[in-house]
Coordinates of C-alpha atoms in Angstrom, one line a residue:
Chain V
X1 CA 0.0 0.0 0.0
X2 CA 1.2 3.5 -0.8
X3 CA 0.0 5.3 2.2
X4 CA -1.1 8.9 1.6
X5 CA -3.1 11.2 3.7
X6 CA -6.5 9.6 4.4
X7 CA -5.3 6.3 3.1
X8 CA -5.9 3.0 4.9
X9 CA -5.0 -0.7 4.6
X10 CA -2.7 -3.5 5.8
X11 CA 1.0 -2.7 5.9
X12 CA 4.1 -4.4 7.1
X13 CA 5.7 -3.5 10.4
X14 CA 8.6 -1.8 8.5
X15 CA 6.2 0.4 6.5
X16 CA 4.3 1.3 9.7
X17 CA 7.5 2.4 11.3
X18 CA 8.4 4.5 8.3
X19 CA 5.0 6.3 8.4
X20 CA 5.4 6.9 12.2
X21 CA 8.9 8.2 11.7
X22 CA 7.5 10.4 8.9
X23 CA 5.3 12.1 11.5
X24 CA 2.0 10.8 10.2
X25 CA -1.0 10.7 12.4
X26 CA -2.2 7.1 12.4
X27 CA -4.8 4.9 13.9
X28 CA -3.3 1.4 14.0
X29 CA -4.8 -2.1 14.5
X30 CA -2.8 -5.2 14.9
X31 CA -1.4 -8.0 17.0
X32 CA 0.1 -6.9 20.3
X33 CA 3.5 -8.2 19.4
X34 CA 3.7 -5.9 16.4
X35 CA 2.2 -2.9 18.1
X36 CA 4.9 -3.1 20.9
X37 CA 7.6 -2.8 18.3
X38 CA 6.4 0.5 16.9
X39 CA 8.3 3.7 17.8
X40 CA 6.7 6.5 19.7
X41 CA 4.9 9.0 17.6
X42 CA 1.5 10.4 16.6
X43 CA -0.5 7.3 16.7
X44 CA -3.1 5.4 18.7
X45 CA -3.5 1.6 18.5
X46 CA -5.5 -1.4 19.6
X47 CA -4.9 -5.1 19.5
X48 CA -6.8 -7.2 16.9
X49 CA -5.6 -9.7 14.2
X50 CA -8.8 -9.8 12.1
X51 CA -9.3 -7.5 9.1
X52 CA -11.3 -6.8 6.0
X53 CA -8.7 -6.1 3.3
X54 CA -9.2 -5.3 -0.4
X55 CA -8.8 -9.0 -1.0
X56 CA -11.4 -10.1 1.7
X57 CA -11.7 -11.0 5.3
X58 CA -8.4 -12.2 6.7
X59 CA -6.6 -13.0 10.0
X60 CA -2.9 -12.1 10.3
X61 CA -0.5 -11.5 13.1
X62 CA 2.1 -10.2 10.6
X63 CA 0.6 -7.0 9.4
X64 CA -0.9 -3.9 10.8
X65 CA -3.9 -2.1 9.6
X66 CA -3.4 1.7 9.5
X67 CA -5.7 4.7 8.9
X68 CA -3.6 7.7 8.0
X69 CA -5.4 10.7 9.2
X70 CA -2.6 13.2 8.4
X71 CA -3.7 16.1 6.3
X72 CA -7.4 15.5 7.1
X73 CA -7.5 17.6 10.2
X74 CA -6.3 21.1 10.9
X75 CA -5.2 19.9 14.3
X76 CA -4.9 16.5 15.9
X77 CA -4.7 15.7 19.6
X78 CA -4.0 12.4 21.2
X79 CA -5.4 11.7 24.7
X80 CA -5.6 8.8 27.1
X81 CA -8.5 8.3 29.5
X82 CA -9.2 6.4 32.7
X83 CA -12.6 5.5 34.0
X84 CA -12.5 8.7 36.1
X85 CA -12.0 11.2 33.3
X86 CA -13.7 9.4 30.5
X87 CA -16.7 11.8 30.4
X88 CA -14.2 14.5 29.5
X89 CA -13.8 12.8 26.1
X90 CA -16.8 14.8 24.7
X91 CA -15.6 18.1 26.1
X92 CA -12.2 17.6 24.5
X93 CA -13.7 16.5 21.2
X94 CA -13.5 19.3 18.6
X95 CA -16.6 21.3 17.8
X96 CA -16.0 20.7 14.1
X97 CA -14.3 17.4 13.5
X98 CA -14.4 13.9 14.9
X99 CA -12.9 11.7 17.6
X100 CA -11.6 8.2 17.1
X101 CA -11.6 6.2 20.3
X102 CA -10.2 2.7 21.0
X103 CA -11.3 0.9 24.2
X104 CA -9.9 -2.4 25.5
X105 CA -12.3 -5.3 25.3
X106 CA -13.6 -6.9 28.5
X107 CA -12.4 -3.9 30.6
X108 CA -14.0 -1.9 33.3
X109 CA -13.5 1.2 31.2
X110 CA -15.4 -0.4 28.3
X111 CA -18.2 -1.3 30.7
X112 CA -18.3 2.2 32.0
X113 CA -18.4 3.7 28.5
X114 CA -21.0 1.3 27.3
X115 CA -23.4 2.0 30.2
X116 CA -22.8 5.7 30.5
X117 CA -21.8 7.2 27.2
X118 CA -25.4 7.6 25.9
X119 CA -26.0 10.0 28.8
X120 CA -22.8 12.0 28.5
X121 CA -23.4 15.7 27.9
X122 CA -23.4 16.5 24.2
X123 CA -22.4 13.0 23.3
X124 CA -24.5 13.0 20.1
X125 CA -23.4 16.5 19.0
X126 CA -19.9 15.5 18.1
X127 CA -19.0 12.5 15.9
X128 CA -17.3 9.9 18.1
X129 CA -16.4 6.8 16.2
X130 CA -14.2 3.9 17.3
X131 CA -13.8 0.3 18.2
X132 CA -13.1 -2.2 20.9
X133 CA -9.8 -4.0 20.9
X134 CA -9.5 -7.8 21.1
X135 CA -7.3 -10.7 20.5
X136 CA -7.0 -13.8 18.4
X137 CA -9.8 -16.2 19.5
X138 CA -7.2 -18.9 20.0
X139 CA -5.7 -16.7 22.7
X140 CA -8.8 -16.3 24.8
X141 CA -8.0 -16.5 28.4
X142 CA -4.3 -16.1 28.0
X143 CA -4.1 -12.4 26.9
X144 CA -6.1 -9.3 27.5
X145 CA -7.1 -6.8 24.8
X146 CA -4.9 -3.7 24.8
X147 CA -4.8 -0.1 23.6
X148 CA -1.7 2.0 23.1
X149 CA -1.1 5.7 23.1
X150 CA 1.7 6.1 20.6
X151 CA 3.1 9.1 22.4
X152 CA 4.3 7.0 25.2
X153 CA 4.1 3.5 23.7
X154 CA 2.6 1.9 26.8
X155 CA 0.0 -0.8 26.3
X156 CA -3.0 -0.6 28.6
X157 CA -5.9 -3.0 29.3
X158 CA -7.8 -0.5 31.5
X159 CA -7.5 2.8 29.7
X160 CA -9.0 4.3 26.5
X161 CA -7.1 6.2 23.8
X162 CA -8.5 8.8 21.5
X163 CA -7.4 10.9 18.6
X164 CA -9.3 14.2 18.3
X165 CA -9.2 15.5 14.8
X166 CA -10.3 19.1 14.2
X167 CA -11.4 19.9 10.7
X168 CA -11.2 23.1 8.8
X169 CA -14.4 25.0 8.6
X170 CA -14.8 24.0 5.0
X171 CA -15.1 20.3 6.0
X172 CA -17.6 18.3 7.9
X173 CA -17.5 14.8 9.4
X174 CA -20.5 12.4 9.1
X175 CA -20.8 9.3 11.1
X176 CA -23.1 6.4 10.2
X177 CA -23.7 2.7 10.4
X178 CA -24.6 -0.2 8.3
X179 CA -26.7 -2.7 10.2
X180 CA -28.3 -5.5 8.3
X181 CA -30.3 -6.6 11.2
X182 CA -33.9 -5.4 11.6
X183 CA -36.3 -6.2 14.4
X184 CA -38.1 -9.5 13.8
X185 CA -41.8 -10.0 14.1
X186 CA -41.6 -11.8 17.4
X187 CA -42.0 -10.8 21.0
X188 CA -41.0 -7.6 22.6
X189 CA -38.6 -7.7 25.6
X190 CA -38.1 -5.0 28.2
X191 CA -35.5 -5.3 31.0
X192 CA -35.9 -3.8 34.5
X193 CA -32.2 -2.9 34.9
X194 CA -29.5 -1.8 32.5
X195 CA -26.5 -4.0 32.2
X196 CA -24.4 -6.6 30.5
X197 CA -26.6 -9.5 31.8
X198 CA -30.3 -10.0 32.3
X199 CA -32.6 -12.7 33.5
X200 CA -36.1 -11.8 34.4
X201 CA -37.8 -9.4 32.0
X202 CA -41.1 -8.5 30.5
X203 CA -42.1 -10.4 27.4
X204 CA -44.9 -8.6 25.6
X205 CA -45.7 -7.1 29.0
X206 CA -45.8 -10.4 30.9
X207 CA -43.3 -11.5 33.4
X208 CA -40.8 -14.0 32.1
X209 CA -37.2 -15.0 31.9
X210 CA -35.0 -14.3 28.9
X211 CA -32.8 -17.4 29.3
X212 CA -35.8 -19.6 29.6
X213 CA -37.3 -18.0 26.5
X214 CA -34.2 -18.6 24.5
X215 CA -34.1 -22.2 25.5
X216 CA -37.8 -22.9 25.1
X217 CA -38.0 -21.2 21.7
X218 CA -34.7 -22.7 20.5
X219 CA -33.5 -19.3 19.5
X220 CA -30.4 -18.9 17.3
X221 CA -28.4 -16.8 19.7
X222 CA -26.3 -15.5 16.8
X223 CA -29.2 -13.2 16.2
X224 CA -28.9 -10.1 18.3
X225 CA -31.5 -8.2 20.2
X226 CA -32.4 -5.1 18.2
X227 CA -33.8 -1.8 19.6
X228 CA -35.3 0.9 17.4
X229 CA -33.8 4.3 18.3
X230 CA -36.0 6.6 16.2
X231 CA -35.2 4.6 13.1
X232 CA -31.6 3.6 14.0
X233 CA -31.4 -0.1 14.6
X234 CA -29.1 -0.8 17.6
X235 CA -28.0 -4.3 18.3
X236 CA -27.1 -6.0 21.5
X237 CA -25.4 -9.4 20.8
X238 CA -25.9 -12.4 23.0
X239 CA -22.7 -13.7 24.5
X240 CA -24.1 -16.7 26.2
X241 CA -27.2 -18.1 28.0
X242 CA -27.2 -20.1 31.2
X243 CA -30.7 -21.5 31.6
X244 CA -29.8 -23.1 35.0
X245 CA -29.0 -19.6 36.4
X246 CA -31.6 -18.0 34.4
X247 CA -29.2 -15.4 33.1
X248 CA -28.1 -14.2 29.7
X249 CA -24.8 -12.4 29.1
X250 CA -24.5 -9.7 26.4
X251 CA -21.6 -8.1 24.5
X252 CA -23.2 -4.6 25.1
X253 CA -25.6 -3.5 27.8
X254 CA -29.3 -3.7 27.5
X255 CA -31.0 -0.5 28.8
X256 CA -34.0 -0.4 31.0
X257 CA -37.0 1.3 29.5
X258 CA -36.0 0.2 25.9
X259 CA -38.0 -2.2 23.9
X260 CA -36.0 -5.0 22.2
X261 CA -36.9 -7.6 19.7
X262 CA -34.8 -10.5 18.4
X263 CA -33.5 -9.8 14.9
X264 CA -34.9 -11.2 11.8
X265 CA -32.5 -13.6 10.1
X266 CA -30.1 -12.3 7.5
X267 CA -30.3 -14.5 4.5
X268 CA -27.2 -13.6 2.5
X269 CA -24.9 -11.2 4.4
X270 CA -22.7 -10.3 1.4
X271 CA -25.5 -9.6 -1.0
X272 CA -27.5 -7.6 1.5
X273 CA -24.4 -5.7 2.7
X274 CA -23.6 -4.7 -0.9
X275 CA -27.1 -3.6 -1.5
X276 CA -27.3 -1.1 1.5
X277 CA -23.7 0.0 1.8
X278 CA -22.8 3.4 0.2
X279 CA -19.9 3.5 -2.2
X280 CA -16.7 3.7 -0.3
X281 CA -15.4 6.7 -2.2
X282 CA -12.6 9.1 -1.4
X283 CA -14.5 10.7 1.5
X284 CA -14.4 7.6 3.6
X285 CA -11.9 8.1 6.5
X286 CA -12.5 5.2 8.8
X287 CA -14.6 2.0 9.1
X288 CA -14.7 -1.1 11.2
X289 CA -17.0 -4.1 11.4
X290 CA -17.8 -6.6 14.1
X291 CA -15.9 -9.8 14.7
X292 CA -19.3 -11.6 15.1
X293 CA -20.2 -10.7 11.6
X294 CA -16.8 -12.1 10.5
X295 CA -17.5 -15.3 12.3
X296 CA -21.3 -15.8 11.9
X297 CA -21.3 -14.7 8.3
X298 CA -18.2 -16.6 7.5
X299 CA -16.4 -13.6 5.9
X300 CA -12.9 -15.1 5.7
X301 CA -11.7 -14.6 2.2
X302 CA -14.9 -12.7 1.1
X303 CA -15.0 -9.1 0.2
X304 CA -17.6 -6.6 1.4
X305 CA -17.6 -4.0 -1.4
X306 CA -14.6 -1.8 -1.0
X307 CA -15.1 -1.4 2.7
X308 CA -12.0 -2.3 4.7
X309 CA -10.9 -2.1 8.3
X310 CA -10.5 -4.1 11.4
X311 CA -13.0 -6.7 12.7
X312 CA -13.5 -5.6 16.3
X313 CA -14.8 -6.8 19.6
X314 CA -17.3 -3.9 19.5
X315 CA -18.0 -0.8 17.5
X316 CA -18.4 2.8 18.6
X317 CA -20.8 5.1 16.9
X318 CA -21.3 7.6 19.7
X319 CA -22.2 4.6 21.9
X320 CA -21.2 0.9 21.9
X321 CA -22.8 -1.2 19.2
X322 CA -22.6 -4.9 18.2
X323 CA -22.7 -6.7 14.9
X324 CA -22.6 -3.4 13.1
X325 CA -20.3 -1.7 10.6
X326 CA -19.6 1.9 11.5
X327 CA -18.0 4.4 9.2
X328 CA -17.0 8.0 9.0
X329 CA -16.8 10.3 6.0
X330 CA -15.3 13.8 5.7
X331 CA -17.0 16.0 3.1
X332 CA -17.1 19.6 2.0
X333 CA -19.6 21.7 3.9
Chain B
X1 CA -6.2 18.5 65.9
X2 CA -9.7 19.8 65.0
X3 CA -11.8 22.1 67.0
X4 CA -14.9 20.1 66.6
X5 CA -17.2 22.7 68.0
X6 CA -16.0 25.2 65.5
X7 CA -16.2 22.5 62.8
X8 CA -19.8 21.7 63.7
X9 CA -20.6 25.4 63.6
X10 CA -19.3 26.1 60.1
X11 CA -20.7 22.9 58.7
X12 CA -24.1 23.7 60.1
X13 CA -24.3 20.6 62.3
X14 CA -26.9 21.1 65.1
X15 CA -28.4 18.9 67.8
X16 CA -29.3 16.1 67.9
X17 CA -26.4 15.5 65.5
X18 CA -22.7 15.9 66.2
X19 CA -19.3 15.1 64.9
X20 CA -18.3 11.7 66.2
X21 CA -14.9 11.5 64.5
X22 CA -12.7 13.6 62.1
X23 CA -9.6 12.9 60.1
X24 CA -7.4 15.1 58.0
X25 CA -5.0 14.1 55.2
X26 CA -2.6 16.9 54.5
X27 CA -1.1 15.2 51.5
X28 CA -4.4 14.5 49.8
X29 CA -5.8 17.9 50.9
X30 CA -8.8 16.0 52.3
X31 CA -10.9 16.1 55.5
X32 CA -13.2 13.3 56.5
X33 CA -15.9 13.9 59.1
X34 CA -18.2 11.3 60.6
X35 CA -21.6 12.6 61.9
X36 CA -23.8 10.7 64.4
X37 CA -26.3 11.3 67.1
X38 CA -25.4 13.2 70.1
X39 CA -25.4 11.2 73.4
X40 CA -28.2 12.5 75.6
X41 CA -25.9 13.0 78.6
X42 CA -23.5 15.0 76.5
X43 CA -26.1 17.3 75.0
X44 CA -24.2 20.4 75.7
X45 CA -20.8 18.8 75.6
X46 CA -20.0 18.5 71.9
X47 CA -17.0 16.2 72.3
X48 CA -16.0 13.2 70.3
X49 CA -17.8 10.1 71.3
X50 CA -21.3 10.7 70.0
X51 CA -23.2 7.7 69.0
X52 CA -22.9 6.6 65.4
X53 CA -26.3 6.3 63.8
X54 CA -27.5 2.8 63.0
X55 CA -27.7 1.7 59.4
X56 CA -25.6 1.8 56.3
X57 CA -22.9 4.5 56.2
X58 CA -23.1 6.9 53.2
X59 CA -20.3 9.2 52.1
X60 CA -20.9 12.5 50.3
X61 CA -18.5 15.3 49.3
X62 CA -19.4 18.5 51.0
X63 CA -18.4 22.1 50.5
X64 CA -14.7 22.4 50.9
X65 CA -12.9 24.0 53.8
X66 CA -9.8 26.0 53.2
X67 CA -8.9 24.3 49.9
X68 CA -9.4 20.8 51.5
X69 CA -12.1 18.5 50.1
X70 CA -14.5 17.7 52.8
X71 CA -16.3 14.3 52.9
X72 CA -19.2 13.5 55.2
X73 CA -19.7 10.0 56.5
X74 CA -22.9 9.1 58.2
X75 CA -25.6 6.5 58.6
X76 CA -28.2 9.2 59.2
X77 CA -30.9 8.9 56.5
X78 CA -32.0 11.9 54.5
X79 CA -35.4 11.5 55.9
X80 CA -34.2 11.8 59.5
X81 CA -32.5 15.1 58.9
X82 CA -34.2 18.5 58.7
X83 CA -35.4 19.4 55.2
X84 CA -32.8 22.3 55.1
X85 CA -29.9 20.3 56.6
X86 CA -27.0 21.2 54.3
X87 CA -24.6 18.3 55.1
X88 CA -26.9 15.4 54.3
X89 CA -27.2 13.9 50.8
X90 CA -29.2 11.5 48.9
X91 CA -28.3 7.8 48.9
X92 CA -26.3 6.9 45.8
X93 CA -25.4 10.4 44.9
X94 CA -21.9 11.9 45.3
X95 CA -22.6 15.2 47.0
X96 CA -24.3 16.8 50.0
X97 CA -27.4 19.0 49.5
X98 CA -25.3 22.1 49.9
X99 CA -22.7 21.2 47.3
X100 CA -25.4 19.8 45.0
X101 CA -27.1 23.2 45.1
X102 CA -23.9 25.1 44.3
X103 CA -23.2 22.7 41.4
X104 CA -26.7 23.0 40.0
X105 CA -26.6 26.8 40.3
X106 CA -23.5 27.0 38.3
X107 CA -24.7 24.5 35.7
X108 CA -28.0 26.5 35.5
X109 CA -26.0 29.5 34.5
X110 CA -24.5 27.4 31.7
X111 CA -21.0 27.3 33.4
X112 CA -18.8 24.8 31.6
X113 CA -18.4 21.4 33.4
X114 CA -14.7 21.9 33.6
X115 CA -15.1 25.3 35.2
X116 CA -17.6 23.9 37.8
X117 CA -15.1 21.2 38.7
X118 CA -12.3 23.7 39.1
X119 CA -14.3 26.2 41.1
X120 CA -15.8 23.6 43.5
X121 CA -12.9 21.1 43.6
X122 CA -15.1 18.2 42.5
X123 CA -14.5 15.4 40.0
X124 CA -16.1 15.5 36.6
X125 CA -17.3 11.9 36.9
X126 CA -19.2 12.8 40.0
X127 CA -20.8 15.9 38.5
X128 CA -21.8 13.8 35.6
X129 CA -23.4 11.2 38.0
X130 CA -25.4 14.0 39.6
X131 CA -26.5 15.4 36.2
X132 CA -27.5 11.9 35.1
X133 CA -29.6 11.5 38.2
X134 CA -31.1 14.9 37.6
X135 CA -32.0 13.9 34.0
X136 CA -33.6 10.8 35.3
X137 CA -35.8 12.8 37.6
X138 CA -34.4 11.4 40.9
X139 CA -33.0 14.7 42.1
X140 CA -35.1 17.9 42.7
X141 CA -33.3 21.1 41.8
X142 CA -33.1 23.2 45.0
X143 CA -34.2 26.5 43.4
X144 CA -36.6 26.4 40.5
X145 CA -35.3 28.5 37.6
X146 CA -37.5 31.2 36.2
X147 CA -40.4 29.6 34.4
X148 CA -40.1 29.3 30.7
X149 CA -43.1 30.4 28.6
X150 CA -45.6 27.6 28.4
X151 CA -45.4 26.0 25.0
X152 CA -49.2 26.5 24.6
X153 CA -48.9 30.2 25.5
X154 CA -48.9 31.9 22.1
X155 CA -48.7 35.4 23.6
X156 CA -45.1 35.1 24.5
X157 CA -43.8 33.7 21.2
X158 CA -42.5 36.0 18.7
X159 CA -40.6 35.2 15.5
X160 CA -37.7 32.8 15.0
X161 CA -34.3 34.2 15.5
X162 CA -33.5 36.3 12.5
X163 CA -30.1 34.7 11.9
X164 CA -31.5 31.2 11.9
X165 CA -34.2 29.1 10.4
X166 CA -34.4 27.1 13.6
X167 CA -37.4 27.7 15.8
X168 CA -36.7 29.2 19.2
X169 CA -36.4 26.9 22.2
X170 CA -39.9 27.8 23.4
X171 CA -41.6 27.0 20.1
X172 CA -44.1 24.1 20.4
X173 CA -42.5 22.3 17.5
X174 CA -39.9 20.9 19.9
X175 CA -42.5 19.5 22.2
X176 CA -44.3 18.0 19.2
X177 CA -41.2 16.3 17.9
X178 CA -40.1 15.0 21.2
X179 CA -43.5 13.7 22.1
X180 CA -43.9 12.2 18.6
X181 CA -47.0 14.3 17.9
X182 CA -45.2 15.5 14.8
X183 CA -43.3 12.6 13.3
X184 CA -40.3 13.6 11.2
X185 CA -38.1 11.5 9.0
X186 CA -34.5 11.7 10.3
X187 CA -31.4 10.8 8.3
X188 CA -28.6 11.6 10.8
X189 CA -27.6 8.8 13.2
X190 CA -26.6 11.3 15.9
X191 CA -30.0 12.9 15.8
X192 CA -31.9 9.6 15.9
X193 CA -30.0 8.5 19.0
X194 CA -30.4 11.9 20.6
X195 CA -34.1 12.1 20.0
X196 CA -34.6 8.6 21.5
X197 CA -32.7 9.7 24.6
X198 CA -34.5 13.0 24.9
X199 CA -37.9 11.3 24.5
X200 CA -37.3 8.8 27.3
X201 CA -36.1 11.6 29.6
X202 CA -39.0 13.9 28.6
X203 CA -41.5 11.2 29.5
X204 CA -39.9 10.6 32.9
X205 CA -39.2 14.2 33.7
X206 CA -41.0 15.4 36.8
X207 CA -40.7 19.1 36.2
X208 CA -41.2 21.7 33.4
X209 CA -37.6 22.7 34.0
X210 CA -36.2 19.3 33.0
X211 CA -38.5 19.3 29.9
X212 CA -37.3 22.7 29.0
X213 CA -33.7 21.5 29.2
X214 CA -34.5 18.6 26.9
X215 CA -36.1 20.9 24.3
X216 CA -33.0 23.2 24.5
X217 CA -30.8 20.2 24.1
X218 CA -32.6 19.1 20.9
X219 CA -32.5 22.6 19.5
X220 CA -28.8 22.8 20.2
X221 CA -28.2 19.8 17.9
X222 CA -30.1 21.6 15.1
X223 CA -28.1 24.8 15.6
X224 CA -24.8 22.8 15.6
X225 CA -25.7 20.8 12.5
X226 CA -27.9 23.3 10.7
X227 CA -26.1 23.0 7.4
X228 CA -26.5 19.3 7.2
X229 CA -30.1 19.1 8.5
X230 CA -32.0 20.8 5.7
X231 CA -34.0 17.6 5.2
X232 CA -35.1 17.6 8.9
X233 CA -35.5 21.4 9.2
X234 CA -37.8 21.4 6.2
X235 CA -40.1 19.1 8.1
X236 CA -40.2 21.3 11.2
X237 CA -41.3 24.4 9.4
X238 CA -45.0 23.5 9.0
X239 CA -45.3 22.8 12.7
X240 CA -43.5 25.8 14.1
X241 CA -45.5 28.5 15.9
X242 CA -43.8 31.3 14.0
X243 CA -44.9 29.8 10.7
X244 CA -48.4 29.3 12.0
X245 CA -48.6 32.9 13.2
X246 CA -47.4 34.3 9.9
X247 CA -50.0 32.3 8.1
X248 CA -52.7 33.7 10.3
X249 CA -51.6 37.3 9.6

């Protein structure tokens, strides 16, 4: 790949080092062993070895996926956040521009962001896009997902990193999603408490248990719960169901007071994706897709239009999403 | 060593309550004060040793003293204290009533969150928790702000701001959009998510002031993104009061 401003793609470790040494502002995704070898510089990174490349879905520990944001912004700031100062993310985001955030999978700070970000002051006024770092599925239990602030090079599994990109007044950032899942025709679920797990709930207004429901109805748990946010379909993916405990675990929190339905099945992911995805023209700056789409839709070796980027353990489009492609464009005002 | 009598006086602690214990941490610039019930036979002897109240201990940050953060520890319930007791707080919230009032006063004057934190030496995360609870209707504002014009009161509504096509905050169009009386087609993801949040908070709000805040919040999005919201703004125009008034002229 010949990296230019706004370019993206898989590169070798050596090429990534050259770009960093050249002073480029980069968002980098890759295996932890490679990220640790990168020099200090204007970059943020997160661990993940799954990618959608121009040739199709792939898994590699030998290359890094970069988004070169140099030249897009009039000013770029890199910040790290702990759970305590995470709400400041929105305050520090530029009024005209966007923020790219990476959060470590399975961490307390991810949990905090997932549960609280929708209520942050002005969260929906400024485009905040990003992803949740992860690891090779073979490494589950032996490593933790990390993020790295390139300014100091330290890997963290309990902090978030963000790149705030201020745009010139002539430019405008737009954040959107591609979600192939729609609410199915079935029952409506409402949960009493917000959280990453739930048991008892209301099913069409009657008391029930979600784990029991999944078992009795023999639900395919690859289908997420879908909530309709004024026309935006927001997924909550099911991590696992324990019918003995009567509890279901999720990859993102369900929120109390929100009506959920199980998704209608997606017949052909590639065909439907191609049909609804806008052309990835020159205005595309960043995109990422969900690792569950990679796994459940069997995307290894298959292309999804010209959309490339990491497959992640969660996607951020203002708030945490699941099984969704998120993308950001920068266009003339 | 503390002069506990002086401390009780400046903190507004009155019988039957008293300071049972106090601790200062010079390095962390922090004072911790435990408040319990005064022993009957020590009614006029405010010395340490009062009885700790029974129940679960709560901790709230109180107004600072001499640059030190002050934290109140007590098992006294909010219901047991006088309604104007300044050093008590609500279970689950980070601040005492007095500090909560100061924070909300500053936020009500649209002081930036960072400035509020600096002025009152409080953490942004805690202010956010308070704000979140306020939005959810679990905290009453101590002083009601001046009443905004009723959205059904046409006498107070004039024309939209001349520099903007966006209806003023008091225009009934915002109520109609939020309450879904006027359904509009929305293209922007951020606006979809915001309207969903505002709608749930609007329904649960227990005061006009909170509902006014939600209307202003929605309008702020339109002001910020005016140039990319022509599709949505075009749908608001038929419902705006200014438009209706002009048509009646």
